[in-house]
mmCIF file of C-alpha atoms in Angstrom:
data_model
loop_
_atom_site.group_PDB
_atom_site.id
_atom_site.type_symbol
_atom_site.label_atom_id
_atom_site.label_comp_id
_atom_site.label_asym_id
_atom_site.label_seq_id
_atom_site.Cartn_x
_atom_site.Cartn_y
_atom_site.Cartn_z
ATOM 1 C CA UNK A 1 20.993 56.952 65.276
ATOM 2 C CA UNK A 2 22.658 58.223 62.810
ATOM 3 C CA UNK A 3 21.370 57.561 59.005
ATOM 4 C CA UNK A 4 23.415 55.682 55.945
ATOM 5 C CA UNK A 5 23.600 56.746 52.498
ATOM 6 C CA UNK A 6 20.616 54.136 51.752
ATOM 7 C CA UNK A 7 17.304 55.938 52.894
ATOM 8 C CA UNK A 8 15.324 53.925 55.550
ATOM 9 C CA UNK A 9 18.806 52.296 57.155
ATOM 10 C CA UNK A 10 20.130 53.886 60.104
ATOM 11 C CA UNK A 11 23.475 52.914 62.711
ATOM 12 C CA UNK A 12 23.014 53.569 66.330
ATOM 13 C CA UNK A 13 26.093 54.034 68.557
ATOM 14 C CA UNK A 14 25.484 52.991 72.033
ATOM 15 C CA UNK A 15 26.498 54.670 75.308
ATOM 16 C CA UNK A 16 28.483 52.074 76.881
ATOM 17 C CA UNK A 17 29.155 52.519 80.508
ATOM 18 C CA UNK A 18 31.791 50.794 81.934
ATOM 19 C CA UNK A 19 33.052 50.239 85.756
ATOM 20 C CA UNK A 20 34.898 47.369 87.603
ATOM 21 C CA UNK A 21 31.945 45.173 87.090
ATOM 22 C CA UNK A 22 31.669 45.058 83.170
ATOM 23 C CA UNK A 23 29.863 47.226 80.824
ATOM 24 C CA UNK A 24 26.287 48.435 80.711
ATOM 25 C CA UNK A 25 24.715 50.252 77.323
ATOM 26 C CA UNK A 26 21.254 50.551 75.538
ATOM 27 C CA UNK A 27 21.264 48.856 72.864
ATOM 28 C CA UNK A 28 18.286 49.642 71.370
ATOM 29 C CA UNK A 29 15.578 52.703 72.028
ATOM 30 C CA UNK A 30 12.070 53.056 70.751
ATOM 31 C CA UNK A 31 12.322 56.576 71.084
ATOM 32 C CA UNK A 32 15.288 56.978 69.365
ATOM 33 C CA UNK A 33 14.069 54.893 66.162
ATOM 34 C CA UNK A 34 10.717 57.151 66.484
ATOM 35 C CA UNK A 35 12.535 60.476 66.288
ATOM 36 C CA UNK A 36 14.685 59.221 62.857
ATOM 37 C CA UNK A 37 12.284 57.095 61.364
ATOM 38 C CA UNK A 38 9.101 59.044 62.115
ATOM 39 C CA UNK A 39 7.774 55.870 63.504
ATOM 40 C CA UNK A 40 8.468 52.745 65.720
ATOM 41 C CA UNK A 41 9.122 48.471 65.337
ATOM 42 C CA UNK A 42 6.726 46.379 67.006
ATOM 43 C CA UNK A 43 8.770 42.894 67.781
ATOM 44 C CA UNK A 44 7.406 40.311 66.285
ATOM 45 C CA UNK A 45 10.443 37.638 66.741
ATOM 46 C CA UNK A 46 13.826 37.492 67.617
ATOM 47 C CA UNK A 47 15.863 35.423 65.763
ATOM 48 C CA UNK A 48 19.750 34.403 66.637
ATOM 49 C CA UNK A 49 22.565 33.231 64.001
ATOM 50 C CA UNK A 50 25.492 31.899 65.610
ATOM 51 C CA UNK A 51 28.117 31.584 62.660
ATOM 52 C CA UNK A 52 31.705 29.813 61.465
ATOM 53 C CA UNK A 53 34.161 31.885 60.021
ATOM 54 C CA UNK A 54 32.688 33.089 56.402
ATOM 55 C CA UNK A 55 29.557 32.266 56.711
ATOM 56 C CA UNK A 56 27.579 34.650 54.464
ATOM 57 C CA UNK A 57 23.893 34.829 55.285
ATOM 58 C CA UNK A 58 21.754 36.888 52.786
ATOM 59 C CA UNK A 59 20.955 38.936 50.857
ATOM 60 C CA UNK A 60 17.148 38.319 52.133
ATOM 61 C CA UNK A 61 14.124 40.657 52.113
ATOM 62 C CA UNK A 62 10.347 39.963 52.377
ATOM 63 C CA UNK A 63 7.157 41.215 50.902
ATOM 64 C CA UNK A 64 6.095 44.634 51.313
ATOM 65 C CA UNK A 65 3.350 44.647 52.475
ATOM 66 C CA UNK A 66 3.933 43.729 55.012
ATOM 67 C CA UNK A 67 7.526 43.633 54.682
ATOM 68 C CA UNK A 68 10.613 42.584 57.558
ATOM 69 C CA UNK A 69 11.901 45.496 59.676
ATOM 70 C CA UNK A 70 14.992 44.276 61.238
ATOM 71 C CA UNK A 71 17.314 45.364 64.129
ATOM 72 C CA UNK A 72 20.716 43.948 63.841
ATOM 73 C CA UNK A 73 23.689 43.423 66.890
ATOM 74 C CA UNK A 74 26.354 41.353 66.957
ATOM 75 C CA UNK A 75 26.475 40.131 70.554
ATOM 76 C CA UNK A 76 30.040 38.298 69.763
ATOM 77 C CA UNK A 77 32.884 38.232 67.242
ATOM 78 C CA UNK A 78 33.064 40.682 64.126
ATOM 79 C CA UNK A 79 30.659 40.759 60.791
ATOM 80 C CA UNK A 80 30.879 42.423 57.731
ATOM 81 C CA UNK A 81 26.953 44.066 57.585
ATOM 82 C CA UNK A 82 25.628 45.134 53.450
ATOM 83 C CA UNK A 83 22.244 46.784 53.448
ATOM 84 C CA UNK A 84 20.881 46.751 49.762
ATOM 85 C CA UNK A 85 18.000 49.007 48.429
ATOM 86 C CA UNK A 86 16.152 46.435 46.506
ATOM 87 C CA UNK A 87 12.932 48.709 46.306
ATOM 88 C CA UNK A 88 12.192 49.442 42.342
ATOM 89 C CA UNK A 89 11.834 52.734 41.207
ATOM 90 C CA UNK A 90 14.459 54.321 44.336
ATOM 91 C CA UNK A 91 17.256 56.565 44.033
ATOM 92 C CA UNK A 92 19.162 53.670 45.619
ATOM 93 C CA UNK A 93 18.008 51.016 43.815
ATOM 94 C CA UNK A 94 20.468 48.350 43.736
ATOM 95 C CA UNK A 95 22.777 50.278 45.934
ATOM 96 C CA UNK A 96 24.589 48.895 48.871
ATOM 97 C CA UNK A 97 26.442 50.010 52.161
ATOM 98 C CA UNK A 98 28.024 47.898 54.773
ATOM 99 C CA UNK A 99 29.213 48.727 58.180
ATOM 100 C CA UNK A 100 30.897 46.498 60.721
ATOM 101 C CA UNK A 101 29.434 45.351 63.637
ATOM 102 C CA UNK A 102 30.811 43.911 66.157
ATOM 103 C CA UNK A 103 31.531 43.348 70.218
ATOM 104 C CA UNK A 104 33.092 46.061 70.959
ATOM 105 C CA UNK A 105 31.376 49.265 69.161
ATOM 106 C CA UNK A 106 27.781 47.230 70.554
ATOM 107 C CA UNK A 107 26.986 49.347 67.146
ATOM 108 C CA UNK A 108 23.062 47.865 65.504
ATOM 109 C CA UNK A 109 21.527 48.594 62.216
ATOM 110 C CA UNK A 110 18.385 49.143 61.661
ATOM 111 C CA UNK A 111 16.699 48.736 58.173
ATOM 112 C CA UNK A 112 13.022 49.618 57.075
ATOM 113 C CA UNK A 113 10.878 46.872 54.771
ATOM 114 C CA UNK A 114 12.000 46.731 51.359
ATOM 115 C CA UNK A 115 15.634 46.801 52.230
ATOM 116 C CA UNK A 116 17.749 43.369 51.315
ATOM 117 C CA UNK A 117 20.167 42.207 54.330
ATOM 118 C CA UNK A 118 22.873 39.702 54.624
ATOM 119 C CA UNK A 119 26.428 39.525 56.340
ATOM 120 C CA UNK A 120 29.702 37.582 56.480
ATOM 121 C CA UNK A 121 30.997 36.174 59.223
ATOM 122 C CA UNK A 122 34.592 37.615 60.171
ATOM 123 C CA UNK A 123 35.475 36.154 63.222
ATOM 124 C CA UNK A 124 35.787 32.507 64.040
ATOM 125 C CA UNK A 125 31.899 32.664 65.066
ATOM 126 C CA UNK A 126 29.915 35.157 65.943
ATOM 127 C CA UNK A 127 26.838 35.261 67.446
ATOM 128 C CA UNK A 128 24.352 37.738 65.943
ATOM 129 C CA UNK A 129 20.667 39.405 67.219
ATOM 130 C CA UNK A 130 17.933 40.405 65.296
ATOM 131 C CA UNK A 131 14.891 41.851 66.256
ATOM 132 C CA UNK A 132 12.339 41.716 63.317
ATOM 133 C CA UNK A 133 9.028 43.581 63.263
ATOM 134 C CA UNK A 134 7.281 40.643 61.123
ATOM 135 C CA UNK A 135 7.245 36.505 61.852
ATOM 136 C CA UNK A 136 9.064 34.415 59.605
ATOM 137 C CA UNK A 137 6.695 33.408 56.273
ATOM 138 C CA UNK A 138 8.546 31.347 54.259
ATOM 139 C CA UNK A 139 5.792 32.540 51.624
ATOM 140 C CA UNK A 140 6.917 36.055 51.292
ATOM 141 C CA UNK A 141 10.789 35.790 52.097
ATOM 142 C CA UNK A 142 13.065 35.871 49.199
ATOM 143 C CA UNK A 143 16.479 36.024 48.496
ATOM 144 C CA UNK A 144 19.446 37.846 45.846
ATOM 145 C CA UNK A 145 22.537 36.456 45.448
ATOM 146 C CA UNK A 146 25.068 38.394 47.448
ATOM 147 C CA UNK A 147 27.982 37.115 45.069
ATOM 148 C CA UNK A 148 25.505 38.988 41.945
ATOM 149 C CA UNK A 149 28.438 40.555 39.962
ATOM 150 C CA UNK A 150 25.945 43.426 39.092
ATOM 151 C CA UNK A 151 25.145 43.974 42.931
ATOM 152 C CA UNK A 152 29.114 44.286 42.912
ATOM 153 C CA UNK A 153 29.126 44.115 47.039
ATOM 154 C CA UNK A 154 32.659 44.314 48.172
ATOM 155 C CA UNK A 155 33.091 41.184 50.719
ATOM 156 C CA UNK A 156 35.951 41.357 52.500
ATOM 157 C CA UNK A 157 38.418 39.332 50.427
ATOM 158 C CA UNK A 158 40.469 37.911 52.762
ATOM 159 C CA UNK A 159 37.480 35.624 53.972
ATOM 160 C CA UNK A 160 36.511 32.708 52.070
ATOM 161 C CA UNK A 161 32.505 32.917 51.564
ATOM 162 C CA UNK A 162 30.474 29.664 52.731
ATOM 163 C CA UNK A 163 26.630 30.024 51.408
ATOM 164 C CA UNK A 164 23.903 27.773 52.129
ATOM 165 C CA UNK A 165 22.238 25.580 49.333
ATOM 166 C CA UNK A 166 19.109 28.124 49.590
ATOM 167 C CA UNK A 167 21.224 31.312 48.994
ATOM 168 C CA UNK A 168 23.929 29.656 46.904
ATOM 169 C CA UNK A 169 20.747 29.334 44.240
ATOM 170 C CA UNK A 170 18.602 32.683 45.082
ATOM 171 C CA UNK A 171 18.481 34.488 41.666
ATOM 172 C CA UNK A 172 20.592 37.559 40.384
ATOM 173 C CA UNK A 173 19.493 41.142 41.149
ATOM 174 C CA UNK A 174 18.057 41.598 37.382
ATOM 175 C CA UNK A 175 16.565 38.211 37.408
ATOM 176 C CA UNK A 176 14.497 38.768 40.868
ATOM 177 C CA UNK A 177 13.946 42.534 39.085
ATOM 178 C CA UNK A 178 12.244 40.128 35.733
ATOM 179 C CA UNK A 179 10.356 37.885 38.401
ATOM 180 C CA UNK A 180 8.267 40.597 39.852
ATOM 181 C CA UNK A 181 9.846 39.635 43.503
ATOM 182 C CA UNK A 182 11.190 42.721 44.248
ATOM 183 C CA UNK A 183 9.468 45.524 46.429
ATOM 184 C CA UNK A 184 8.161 48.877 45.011
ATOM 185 C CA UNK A 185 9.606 51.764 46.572
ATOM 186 C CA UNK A 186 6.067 53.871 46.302
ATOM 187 C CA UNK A 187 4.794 50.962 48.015
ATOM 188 C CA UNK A 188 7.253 50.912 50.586
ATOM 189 C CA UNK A 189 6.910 54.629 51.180
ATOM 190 C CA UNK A 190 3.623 53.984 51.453
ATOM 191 C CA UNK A 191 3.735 51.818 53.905
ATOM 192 C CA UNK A 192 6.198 53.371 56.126
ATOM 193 C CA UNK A 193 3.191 56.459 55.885
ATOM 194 C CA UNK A 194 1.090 53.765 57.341
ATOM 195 C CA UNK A 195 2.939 52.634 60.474
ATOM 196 C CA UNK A 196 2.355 56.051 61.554
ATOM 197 C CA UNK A 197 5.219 58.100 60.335
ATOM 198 C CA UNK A 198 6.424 60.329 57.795
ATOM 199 C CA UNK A 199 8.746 57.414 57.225
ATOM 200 C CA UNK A 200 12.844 57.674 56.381
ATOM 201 C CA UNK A 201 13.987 60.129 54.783
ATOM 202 C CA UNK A 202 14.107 60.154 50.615
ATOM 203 C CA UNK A 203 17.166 61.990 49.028
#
């Protein structure tokens, strides 16, 4: 597991073993997210996305608390992954980092509540896994534009961008930050505490 430049998100690298019958790897270990994190996911739902070229799902986060942990694979094809820091008052806030993810590396991302999500579709579909630590609540779910000049998120420009109605009309990152709908990182922090950790790490 090793951690991004965004505090609370981290990549973990898989062992993949391989012989004349296919592959085999862990792709995901409580212990492992324990000894980063300081503290564990329960599973609460597993959603799957199975998406057309340039599809671009996100940038979503949830009220915290309780917030959305999330544990992210792509199980086919390639995506372009951004974590944002949408928590107010963090070093990070409104900073983003994406990583690839794909079938090969078996590479997943896991991001603590507070953090925003969304990816673009780079194959010609691509079937995606996440784990999330909280049910869906269509109450408490939000969403920031990922096309928000001031996010400034670097899609990969040869791919076209196809949005949904919902995301197409989420609001901009300051207009979420004038709406109150954003989390509080001392909240967040908090929180993490709570789950029974010292939480990730702040820089």
């Amino acid at each position: 597991m090793d951690p991004l430049s965004i505090s609370g998100a981290w990549l973990h690298t898989p062992r993949i073993h391989t012989d004349s019958r296919g592959t085999f790897l862990e792709a995901y270990r409580a212990a492992d997210l324990r000894e980063v994190a300081g503290h564990g996911m329960d599973l609460a739902q597993l959603n799957c996305s199975i998406s057309m070229k340039g599809a671009l799902r996100g940038i979503h986060f949830a009220d915290v608390p309780p917030g959305q942990a999330k544990y992210v694979m792509c199980l086919s094809g390639e995506i372009h992954d951004v974590v944002v820091d949408l928590r107010t008052g963090s070093p990070d806030f409104g900073r983003w980092e994406a990583v690839r993810l794909d079938d090969v590396s078996r590479q997943g991302l896991y991001l603590a509540e507070g953090l925003g999500h969304g990816f673009l579709t780079l194959s010609e579909r691509a079937t995606v896994v996440y784990a999330i630590s909280e049910p869906f609540s269509p109450g408490r779910e939000h969403g920031v534009h990922p096309l928000d000049a001031s996010l400034g998120i670097e899609w990969p420009a040869e791919v076209t961008p196809i949005l949904s109605a919902k995301d197409a009309k989420a609001p901009t990152l300051q207009e979420a930050l004038a709406a109150g709908l954003l989390p509080d990182h001392a909240t967040c922090l908090a929180y993490y505490e709570k789950l029974g950790g010292v939480g990730p790490p702040v820089h």
